[in-house]
Amino acid sequence: MNAEMPLLRFLLLPVLVAGLAFLASAQDEPDLPDGLGDAPELPAGLHADDEPADEPDLPDGLFDDAPPPDEPSEHRKTLRDILDLTGFLEVRGGLRTQRDNYEKDASIGETRLHLETETRGATSGIEAVADFLYDPVLNRPDIDIEDGQGWIDLRAANAYFTPVPTMDVKIGRQILTWGTGDLLFVNDLFPKDWVSFFIGRDVEYLKAPSDAAKVSLFGENANLDVIYTPQFDPDRFITGRRISYYNSTLGRIAGRDAIVQAQTPDAPFRDDEVALRLYRNIAAYELALYGYHGFWKTPVGRNAAGTKATFPRLSVYGASVRGPLRKGIGNVEIGYYDSEQDRSGSDPLVRNSELRMLLGYEQDLPRIAKDFTLGLQYYLERMMGRRAYRRTLPAGTPAKGRDRHVFTVRLTRLLWQQNLKLSLFTFYSPSDSDTYLRPNANYKINDHWSVEVGGNVFGGKHRTTFFGQFENNSNVYAAMRYSF
Amino acid sequence: MITQTNHLLAIGLFLVLAAAIASAGEDPGQTADQLTADEIVDNAMRVSYYQGADGSARVKMTITDPQGRVRDRELSIIRRDDLPKDEEDKNDEFLGDQKFYVYFKRPADVRKMAFMVYKHVNAADDRWLYLSSLDLVKRIASTEERTSFAGSHFFYEDVSGRNKEEDVHELLQTTKSYYVMKNTPKNPDLVEFAHYKTWIHRKTFIVVKAEYYDDKGEKYREYKAVKVEHVQGYPTVTRARMTDDRIGGYTDVEYSSVKYNIGLPDKIFTERYLRKAPIKYLR
């Protein structure tokens, strides 16, 4: 047998070569790309010892023989990890694009220092966020910590902890958001700052802080959020101080000459708010049920004397679903607004109950352009008890329609390696015949500096509709920010 | 004649058997040469994205534009293999669905932003974004995989792994150090390349280089592993560079504090921890 082995090997060689050649010809041999062109086209496997010109060197740490022992890299703790203070300094200015007889020409002019700090332990932490403002437009030196007026706007000051593994608690001033809408809110009844939104502050300022306790429970089948606000936190609504509006008592547009005087319910633990959300995911779909008990967030009522705006009692019951739909994300959200002080709809001083509904869809459009996203929404507000409303409407007051329909379109495009963001958000209401456009361009010059320009453009057939009344407030703005 | 044919058949059979025995008796490393292209790609996928049951790392990205201006990104990334319930993965062979969580630390304007992905091998991924300043959990459409990740030269797909089934893989060459693969997209309309080549280290299955070509056969994009470390026995790329001539410039990425098998609970990848970052696992 020993004598036969060399012979066998000798015989084997041509068989193997033939076999390999057969295999190589059986597969569709690709053309070698540029740079490998000089090499003859030989079947795979026969190049075993060749080192083609474009073959990469082995990187540090890789060897053809045995691997070296472990050498895990360690992260060096920097000062930044220990002292967690960040924020930005911003200058922002804006002008009305037309004269407004009731407001200044400057829509915004402020210098803002935003500071954030957070300290976290294993199961607890504290967070504080404050904005310091210098604002010659408003020239109101007194501070109101509730409505964010004055030189300081405290946006967060809270403590959070995890008393048991299935529960999170956050107590104090905090920003709260839930629901599925994009700049439209059905079940999110946390305070909004519409003034900031309309005069061209960063969109993060649309959310005003709540002074609340948030308790979150996490279960096997569902999760529950309970948010208790002991003292009602209204929206930072349009008062006329910065933005002119339609005043139904005067029957005309008004502004600084007729600042809305509101009676805000403010008795702690009596004028309180409770918001609930029960939610879970089923496959890729997010399902949620919502409940709210408190007050209308803007003063949609009037006192009997007609001298003051009021916040009538409100409860909201709602639901939402969000998840993949075709090539994008779809969402549906509904909410029933139970206006408790006017369930029949016959009290002209209190807004009627409403059914609110939202349908949304968002998709990116890579075939049209890279980093290009389209978002569409349809929103409905349907008045309940309209017959009673019409019957009791004071003579001379223009009657609202039963339905308010709003369509929104969001176009977002990222350019220049995502450093330039162009966006246009459009509200259009066919029932009110009014529009609101929010164009914006934001450019990140580098990791610290960014600049942005944008506008808030209102238009409408009538001066009494939601967006139409703000026509004289159309504005353009520019801002420069240094982040640290 | 009949006996002669039988005799030849017998010799043929003997030769085949002998060849098998002879090759088996040689350097065991040689058996790897018999891996199919798909097996090589599977191994490379495993080493790039699936080592251990889970993992975490700190990531530093340095983006250099064509004018030489530099932008930095700092983030933490955690990953968990989404093994079906009651299934075990003793040999770490799992190549299925995964969950990712990315927590941004720098620059200041994206600080505390969290990004969560449920990566599905056989369906579109689910993606969420959390914006802390608005306390907003946003759902993100995810049709586009080949778009910049955080403004860098890396694409989403480079971070979470391109689905193997989207390309046809061919073994072009086996060199002393590498398997040289050619990968051609099954649906060229969905991607910006005509094909790409990968140099996969034979010993470790680390992708050392990837070159992307356009339909004229011109190379326009290149990935290169610069440094490899062995962490808990797993070969791990800890420094790499992506160059893209179409965009211009390049991004260097550096991984530190790499850990495997940290026992990440599945519940980390939920809305609860989007809103409240799981700092314990992100350090």
mmCIF file with all atom_site columns, N, CA and C in Angstrom, chain B residues 136-188:
data_model
loop_
_atom_site.group_PDB
_atom_site.id
_atom_site.type_symbol
_atom_site.label_atom_id
_atom_site.label_alt_id
_atom_site.label_comp_id
_atom_site.label_asym_id
_atom_site.label_entity_id
_atom_site.label_seq_id
_atom_site.pdbx_PDB_ins_code
_atom_site.Cartn_x
_atom_site.Cartn_y
_atom_site.Cartn_z
_atom_site.occupancy
_atom_site.B_iso_or_equiv
_atom_site.pdbx_formal_charge
_atom_site.auth_seq_id
_atom_site.auth_comp_id
_atom_site.auth_asym_id
_atom_site.auth_atom_id
_atom_site.pdbx_PDB_model_num
ATOM 1   N N  . LEU B 1 136 ? -41.336 63.486 23.197 1.00 0.00 ? 136 LEU B N  1
ATOM 2   C CA . LEU B 1 136 ? -42.109 62.954 22.074 1.00 0.00 ? 136 LEU B CA 1
ATOM 3   C C  . LEU B 1 136 ? -41.539 61.628 21.572 1.00 0.00 ? 136 LEU B C  1
ATOM 4   N N  . VAL B 1 137 ? -42.382 60.609 21.549 1.00 0.00 ? 137 VAL B N  1
ATOM 5   C CA . VAL B 1 137 ? -42.013 59.327 20.947 1.00 0.00 ? 137 VAL B CA 1
ATOM 6   C C  . VAL B 1 137 ? -42.573 59.314 19.529 1.00 0.00 ? 137 VAL B C  1
ATOM 7   N N  . LYS B 1 138 ? -41.685 59.309 18.561 1.00 0.00 ? 138 LYS B N  1
ATOM 8   C CA . LYS B 1 138 ? -42.082 59.417 17.165 1.00 0.00 ? 138 LYS B CA 1
ATOM 9   C C  . LYS B 1 138 ? -41.818 58.081 16.484 1.00 0.00 ? 138 LYS B C  1
ATOM 10  N N  . ARG B 1 139 ? -42.750 57.691 15.661 1.00 0.00 ? 139 ARG B N  1
ATOM 11  C CA . ARG B 1 139 ? -42.548 56.480 14.879 1.00 0.00 ? 139 ARG B CA 1
ATOM 12  C C  . ARG B 1 139 ? -41.961 56.905 13.540 1.00 0.00 ? 139 ARG B C  1
ATOM 13  N N  . ILE B 1 140 ? -40.988 56.188 13.050 1.00 0.00 ? 140 ILE B N  1
ATOM 14  C CA . ILE B 1 140 ? -40.319 56.622 11.821 1.00 0.00 ? 140 ILE B CA 1
ATOM 15  C C  . ILE B 1 140 ? -40.522 55.608 10.709 1.00 0.00 ? 140 ILE B C  1
ATOM 16  N N  . ALA B 1 141 ? -40.882 56.109 9.539  1.00 0.00 ? 141 ALA B N  1
ATOM 17  C CA . ALA B 1 141 ? -40.993 55.251 8.360  1.00 0.00 ? 141 ALA B CA 1
ATOM 18  C C  . ALA B 1 141 ? -39.595 54.778 7.983  1.00 0.00 ? 141 ALA B C  1
ATOM 19  N N  . SER B 1 142 ? -39.488 53.567 7.511  1.00 0.00 ? 142 SER B N  1
ATOM 20  C CA . SER B 1 142 ? -38.142 52.998 7.333  1.00 0.00 ? 142 SER B CA 1
ATOM 21  C C  . SER B 1 142 ? -37.934 52.330 5.992  1.00 0.00 ? 142 SER B C  1
ATOM 22  N N  . THR B 1 143 ? -38.521 52.879 4.940  1.00 0.00 ? 143 THR B N  1
ATOM 23  C CA . THR B 1 143 ? -38.294 52.238 3.639  1.00 0.00 ? 143 THR B CA 1
ATOM 24  C C  . THR B 1 143 ? -36.861 52.427 3.181  1.00 0.00 ? 143 THR B C  1
ATOM 25  N N  . GLU B 1 144 ? -36.267 53.548 3.573  1.00 0.00 ? 144 GLU B N  1
ATOM 26  C CA . GLU B 1 144 ? -34.936 53.842 3.073  1.00 0.00 ? 144 GLU B CA 1
ATOM 27  C C  . GLU B 1 144 ? -33.876 53.386 4.054  1.00 0.00 ? 144 GLU B C  1
ATOM 28  N N  . GLU B 1 145 ? -33.066 52.425 3.633  1.00 0.00 ? 145 GLU B N  1
ATOM 29  C CA . GLU B 1 145 ? -32.013 51.892 4.485  1.00 0.00 ? 145 GLU B CA 1
ATOM 30  C C  . GLU B 1 145 ? -30.661 52.507 4.134  1.00 0.00 ? 145 GLU B C  1
ATOM 31  N N  . ARG B 1 146 ? -30.555 52.974 2.913  1.00 0.00 ? 146 ARG B N  1
ATOM 32  C CA . ARG B 1 146 ? -29.262 53.487 2.470  1.00 0.00 ? 146 ARG B CA 1
ATOM 33  C C  . ARG B 1 146 ? -29.268 55.009 2.496  1.00 0.00 ? 146 ARG B C  1
ATOM 34  N N  . THR B 1 147 ? -29.566 55.522 3.678  1.00 0.00 ? 147 THR B N  1
ATOM 35  C CA . THR B 1 147 ? -29.485 56.950 3.893  1.00 0.00 ? 147 THR B CA 1
ATOM 36  C C  . THR B 1 147 ? -28.608 57.168 5.112  1.00 0.00 ? 147 THR B C  1
ATOM 37  N N  . SER B 1 148 ? -27.972 58.315 5.154  1.00 0.00 ? 148 SER B N  1
ATOM 38  C CA . SER B 1 148 ? -26.953 58.577 6.156  1.00 0.00 ? 148 SER B CA 1
ATOM 39  C C  . SER B 1 148 ? -27.443 58.339 7.582  1.00 0.00 ? 148 SER B C  1
ATOM 40  N N  . PHE B 1 149 ? -26.617 57.681 8.366  1.00 0.00 ? 149 PHE B N  1
ATOM 41  C CA . PHE B 1 149 ? -26.890 57.524 9.783  1.00 0.00 ? 149 PHE B CA 1
ATOM 42  C C  . PHE B 1 149 ? -26.240 58.697 10.512 1.00 0.00 ? 149 PHE B C  1
ATOM 43  N N  . ALA B 1 150 ? -27.071 59.517 11.144 1.00 0.00 ? 150 ALA B N  1
ATOM 44  C CA . ALA B 1 150 ? -26.613 60.657 11.954 1.00 0.00 ? 150 ALA B CA 1
ATOM 45  C C  . ALA B 1 150 ? -25.674 61.588 11.187 1.00 0.00 ? 150 ALA B C  1
ATOM 46  N N  . GLY B 1 151 ? -25.929 61.763 9.894  1.00 0.00 ? 151 GLY B N  1
ATOM 47  C CA . GLY B 1 151 ? -25.127 62.691 9.104  1.00 0.00 ? 151 GLY B CA 1
ATOM 48  C C  . GLY B 1 151 ? -23.737 62.184 8.747  1.00 0.00 ? 151 GLY B C  1
ATOM 49  N N  . SER B 1 152 ? -23.468 60.922 9.040  1.00 0.00 ? 152 SER B N  1
ATOM 50  C CA . SER B 1 152 ? -22.144 60.364 8.767  1.00 0.00 ? 152 SER B CA 1
ATOM 51  C C  . SER B 1 152 ? -22.114 59.745 7.371  1.00 0.00 ? 152 SER B C  1
ATOM 52  N N  . HIS B 1 153 ? -20.967 59.185 7.010  1.00 0.00 ? 153 HIS B N  1
ATOM 53  C CA . HIS B 1 153 ? -20.860 58.481 5.733  1.00 0.00 ? 153 HIS B CA 1
ATOM 54  C C  . HIS B 1 153 ? -21.342 57.041 5.850  1.00 0.00 ? 153 HIS B C  1
ATOM 55  N N  . PHE B 1 154 ? -21.689 56.623 7.047  1.00 0.00 ? 154 PHE B N  1
ATOM 56  C CA . PHE B 1 154 ? -22.267 55.288 7.242  1.00 0.00 ? 154 PHE B CA 1
ATOM 57  C C  . PHE B 1 154 ? -23.771 55.364 7.011  1.00 0.00 ? 154 PHE B C  1
ATOM 58  N N  . PHE B 1 155 ? -24.312 54.335 6.415  1.00 0.00 ? 155 PHE B N  1
ATOM 59  C CA . PHE B 1 155 ? -25.753 54.254 6.217  1.00 0.00 ? 155 PHE B CA 1
ATOM 60  C C  . PHE B 1 155 ? -26.370 53.460 7.378  1.00 0.00 ? 155 PHE B C  1
ATOM 61  N N  . TYR B 1 156 ? -27.679 53.626 7.542  1.00 0.00 ? 156 TYR B N  1
ATOM 62  C CA . TYR B 1 156 ? -28.396 52.818 8.529  1.00 0.00 ? 156 TYR B CA 1
ATOM 63  C C  . TYR B 1 156 ? -28.035 51.344 8.372  1.00 0.00 ? 156 TYR B C  1
ATOM 64  N N  . GLU B 1 157 ? -27.996 50.926 7.118  1.00 0.00 ? 157 GLU B N  1
ATOM 65  C CA . GLU B 1 157 ? -27.740 49.532 6.809  1.00 0.00 ? 157 GLU B CA 1
ATOM 66  C C  . GLU B 1 157 ? -26.349 49.084 7.253  1.00 0.00 ? 157 GLU B C  1
ATOM 67  N N  . ASP B 1 158 ? -25.375 50.010 7.218  1.00 0.00 ? 158 ASP B N  1
ATOM 68  C CA . ASP B 1 158 ? -24.031 49.661 7.659  1.00 0.00 ? 158 ASP B CA 1
ATOM 69  C C  . ASP B 1 158 ? -24.007 49.443 9.165  1.00 0.00 ? 158 ASP B C  1
ATOM 70  N N  . VAL B 1 159 ? -24.903 50.119 9.876  1.00 0.00 ? 159 VAL B N  1
ATOM 71  C CA . VAL B 1 159 ? -24.912 50.043 11.334 1.00 0.00 ? 159 VAL B CA 1
ATOM 72  C C  . VAL B 1 159 ? -25.611 48.769 11.809 1.00 0.00 ? 159 VAL B C  1
ATOM 73  N N  . SER B 1 160 ? -26.733 48.433 11.156 1.00 0.00 ? 160 SER B N  1
ATOM 74  C CA . SER B 1 160 ? -27.504 47.284 11.651 1.00 0.00 ? 160 SER B CA 1
ATOM 75  C C  . SER B 1 160 ? -27.360 46.050 10.759 1.00 0.00 ? 160 SER B C  1
ATOM 76  N N  . GLY B 1 161 ? -26.678 46.161 9.631  1.00 0.00 ? 161 GLY B N  1
ATOM 77  C CA . GLY B 1 161 ? -26.436 44.991 8.793  1.00 0.00 ? 161 GLY B CA 1
ATOM 78  C C  . GLY B 1 161 ? -27.375 44.912 7.603  1.00 0.00 ? 161 GLY B C  1
ATOM 79  N N  . ARG B 1 162 ? -26.807 44.741 6.441  1.00 0.00 ? 162 ARG B N  1
ATOM 80  C CA . ARG B 1 162 ? -27.619 44.610 5.233  1.00 0.00 ? 162 ARG B CA 1
ATOM 81  C C  . ARG B 1 162 ? -28.108 43.177 5.147  1.00 0.00 ? 162 ARG B C  1
ATOM 82  N N  . ASN B 1 163 ? -29.397 43.037 4.877  1.00 0.00 ? 163 ASN B N  1
ATOM 83  C CA . ASN B 1 163 ? -29.975 41.699 4.780  1.00 0.00 ? 163 ASN B CA 1
ATOM 84  C C  . ASN B 1 163 ? -29.260 40.885 3.702  1.00 0.00 ? 163 ASN B C  1
ATOM 85  N N  . LYS B 1 164 ? -28.775 39.723 4.109  1.00 0.00 ? 164 LYS B N  1
ATOM 86  C CA . LYS B 1 164 ? -27.998 38.861 3.217  1.00 0.00 ? 164 LYS B CA 1
ATOM 87  C C  . LYS B 1 164 ? -28.780 38.495 1.950  1.00 0.00 ? 164 LYS B C  1
ATOM 88  N N  . GLU B 1 165 ? -30.096 38.331 2.116  1.00 0.00 ? 165 GLU B N  1
ATOM 89  C CA . GLU B 1 165 ? -30.914 37.865 0.992  1.00 0.00 ? 165 GLU B CA 1
ATOM 90  C C  . GLU B 1 165 ? -31.109 38.926 -0.087 1.00 0.00 ? 165 GLU B C  1
ATOM 91  N N  . GLU B 1 166 ? -30.682 40.159 0.194  1.00 0.00 ? 166 GLU B N  1
ATOM 92  C CA . GLU B 1 166 ? -30.872 41.210 -0.799 1.00 0.00 ? 166 GLU B CA 1
ATOM 93  C C  . GLU B 1 166 ? -29.817 41.173 -1.898 1.00 0.00 ? 166 GLU B C  1
ATOM 94  N N  . ASP B 1 167 ? -28.766 40.380 -1.691 1.00 0.00 ? 167 ASP B N  1
ATOM 95  C CA . ASP B 1 167 ? -27.694 40.312 -2.687 1.00 0.00 ? 167 ASP B CA 1
ATOM 96  C C  . ASP B 1 167 ? -27.445 38.863 -3.095 1.00 0.00 ? 167 ASP B C  1
ATOM 97  N N  . VAL B 1 168 ? -26.854 38.709 -4.295 1.00 0.00 ? 168 VAL B N  1
ATOM 98  C CA . VAL B 1 168 ? -26.302 37.422 -4.703 1.00 0.00 ? 168 VAL B CA 1
ATOM 99  C C  . VAL B 1 168 ? -24.814 37.471 -4.383 1.00 0.00 ? 168 VAL B C  1
ATOM 100 N N  . HIS B 1 169 ? -24.325 36.468 -3.680 1.00 0.00 ? 169 HIS B N  1
ATOM 101 C CA . HIS B 1 169 ? -22.935 36.475 -3.230 1.00 0.00 ? 169 HIS B CA 1
ATOM 102 C C  . HIS B 1 169 ? -22.112 35.465 -4.014 1.00 0.00 ? 169 HIS B C  1
ATOM 103 N N  . GLU B 1 170 ? -20.972 35.911 -4.505 1.00 0.00 ? 170 GLU B N  1
ATOM 104 C CA . GLU B 1 170 ? -20.078 34.999 -5.208 1.00 0.00 ? 170 GLU B CA 1
ATOM 105 C C  . GLU B 1 170 ? -18.699 35.092 -4.581 1.00 0.00 ? 170 GLU B C  1
ATOM 106 N N  . LEU B 1 171 ? -18.041 33.950 -4.466 1.00 0.00 ? 171 LEU B N  1
ATOM 107 C CA . LEU B 1 171 ? -16.657 33.937 -3.997 1.00 0.00 ? 171 LEU B CA 1
ATOM 108 C C  . LEU B 1 171 ? -15.783 34.148 -5.221 1.00 0.00 ? 171 LEU B C  1
ATOM 109 N N  . LEU B 1 172 ? -15.117 35.313 -5.280 1.00 0.00 ? 172 LEU B N  1
ATOM 110 C CA . LEU B 1 172 ? -14.274 35.620 -6.436 1.00 0.00 ? 172 LEU B CA 1
ATOM 111 C C  . LEU B 1 172 ? -12.935 34.934 -6.323 1.00 0.00 ? 172 LEU B C  1
ATOM 112 N N  . GLN B 1 173 ? -12.400 34.929 -5.113 1.00 0.00 ? 173 GLN B N  1
ATOM 113 C CA . GLN B 1 173 ? -11.019 34.557 -4.915 1.00 0.00 ? 173 GLN B CA 1
ATOM 114 C C  . GLN B 1 173 ? -10.807 34.159 -3.479 1.00 0.00 ? 173 GLN B C  1
ATOM 115 N N  . THR B 1 174 ? -9.878  33.254 -3.267 1.00 0.00 ? 174 THR B N  1
ATOM 116 C CA . THR B 1 174 ? -9.438  32.979 -1.906 1.00 0.00 ? 174 THR B CA 1
ATOM 117 C C  . THR B 1 174 ? -7.957  33.265 -1.857 1.00 0.00 ? 174 THR B C  1
ATOM 118 N N  . THR B 1 175 ? -7.550  34.265 -1.099 1.00 0.00 ? 175 THR B N  1
ATOM 119 C CA . THR B 1 175 ? -6.124  34.589 -0.996 1.00 0.00 ? 175 THR B CA 1
ATOM 120 C C  . THR B 1 175 ? -5.608  34.053 0.331  1.00 0.00 ? 175 THR B C  1
ATOM 121 N N  . LYS B 1 176 ? -4.377  34.332 0.622  1.00 0.00 ? 176 LYS B N  1
ATOM 122 C CA . LYS B 1 176 ? -3.784  33.831 1.855  1.00 0.00 ? 176 LYS B CA 1
ATOM 123 C C  . LYS B 1 176 ? -4.594  34.317 3.067  1.00 0.00 ? 176 LYS B C  1
ATOM 124 N N  . SER B 1 177 ? -5.032  35.580 3.028  1.00 0.00 ? 177 SER B N  1
ATOM 125 C CA . SER B 1 177 ? -5.734  36.142 4.178  1.00 0.00 ? 177 SER B CA 1
ATOM 126 C C  . SER B 1 177 ? -7.236  36.231 3.991  1.00 0.00 ? 177 SER B C  1
ATOM 127 N N  . TYR B 1 178 ? -7.695  36.334 2.750  1.00 0.00 ? 178 TYR B N  1
ATOM 128 C CA . TYR B 1 178 ? -9.074  36.747 2.523  1.00 0.00 ? 178 TYR B CA 1
ATOM 129 C C  . TYR B 1 178 ? -9.882  35.838 1.616  1.00 0.00 ? 178 TYR B C  1
ATOM 130 N N  . TYR B 1 179 ? -11.174 35.888 1.871  1.00 0.00 ? 179 TYR B N  1
ATOM 131 C CA . TYR B 1 179 ? -12.142 35.501 0.859  1.00 0.00 ? 179 TYR B CA 1
ATOM 132 C C  . TYR B 1 179 ? -12.554 36.795 0.179  1.00 0.00 ? 179 TYR B C  1
ATOM 133 N N  . VAL B 1 180 ? -12.453 36.853 -1.114 1.00 0.00 ? 180 VAL B N  1
ATOM 134 C CA . VAL B 1 180 ? -12.865 38.050 -1.830 1.00 0.00 ? 180 VAL B CA 1
ATOM 135 C C  . VAL B 1 180 ? -14.227 37.759 -2.437 1.00 0.00 ? 180 VAL B C  1
ATOM 136 N N  . MET B 1 181 ? -15.218 38.517 -2.007 1.00 0.00 ? 181 MET B N  1
ATOM 137 C CA . MET B 1 181 ? -16.592 38.248 -2.419 1.00 0.00 ? 181 MET B CA 1
ATOM 138 C C  . MET B 1 181 ? -17.096 39.351 -3.340 1.00 0.00 ? 181 MET B C  1
ATOM 139 N N  . LYS B 1 182 ? -17.917 38.961 -4.275 1.00 0.00 ? 182 LYS B N  1
ATOM 140 C CA . LYS B 1 182 ? -18.647 39.949 -5.067 1.00 0.00 ? 182 LYS B CA 1
ATOM 141 C C  . LYS B 1 182 ? -20.121 39.810 -4.704 1.00 0.00 ? 182 LYS B C  1
ATOM 142 N N  . ASN B 1 183 ? -20.736 40.936 -4.369 1.00 0.00 ? 183 ASN B N  1
ATOM 143 C CA . ASN B 1 183 ? -22.129 40.932 -3.916 1.00 0.00 ? 183 ASN B CA 1
ATOM 144 C C  . ASN B 1 183 ? -22.947 41.819 -4.848 1.00 0.00 ? 183 ASN B C  1
ATOM 145 N N  . THR B 1 184 ? -23.917 41.214 -5.492 1.00 0.00 ? 184 THR B N  1
ATOM 146 C CA . THR B 1 184 ? -24.699 41.934 -6.500 1.00 0.00 ? 184 THR B CA 1
ATOM 147 C C  . THR B 1 184 ? -26.147 42.014 -6.041 1.00 0.00 ? 184 THR B C  1
ATOM 148 N N  . PRO B 1 185 ? -26.728 43.215 -6.027 1.00 0.00 ? 185 PRO B N  1
ATOM 149 C CA . PRO B 1 185 ? -28.103 43.336 -5.521 1.00 0.00 ? 185 PRO B CA 1
ATOM 150 C C  . PRO B 1 185 ? -29.108 42.635 -6.426 1.00 0.00 ? 185 PRO B C  1
ATOM 151 N N  . LYS B 1 186 ? -30.070 41.981 -5.800 1.00 0.00 ? 186 LYS B N  1
ATOM 152 C CA . LYS B 1 186 ? -31.121 41.331 -6.579 1.00 0.00 ? 186 LYS B CA 1
ATOM 153 C C  . LYS B 1 186 ? -32.052 42.379 -7.166 1.00 0.00 ? 186 LYS B C  1
ATOM 154 N N  . ASN B 1 187 ? -32.264 43.467 -6.432 1.00 0.00 ? 187 ASN B N  1
ATOM 155 C CA . ASN B 1 187 ? -33.101 44.559 -6.940 1.00 0.00 ? 187 ASN B CA 1
ATOM 156 C C  . ASN B 1 187 ? -32.274 45.846 -6.997 1.00 0.00 ? 187 ASN B C  1
ATOM 157 N N  . PRO B 1 188 ? -31.623 46.101 -8.147 1.00 0.00 ? 188 PRO B N  1
ATOM 158 C CA . PRO B 1 188 ? -30.698 47.247 -8.233 1.00 0.00 ? 188 PRO B CA 1
ATOM 159 C C  . PRO B 1 188 ? -31.393 48.596 -8.075 1.00 0.00 ? 188 PRO B C  1
#
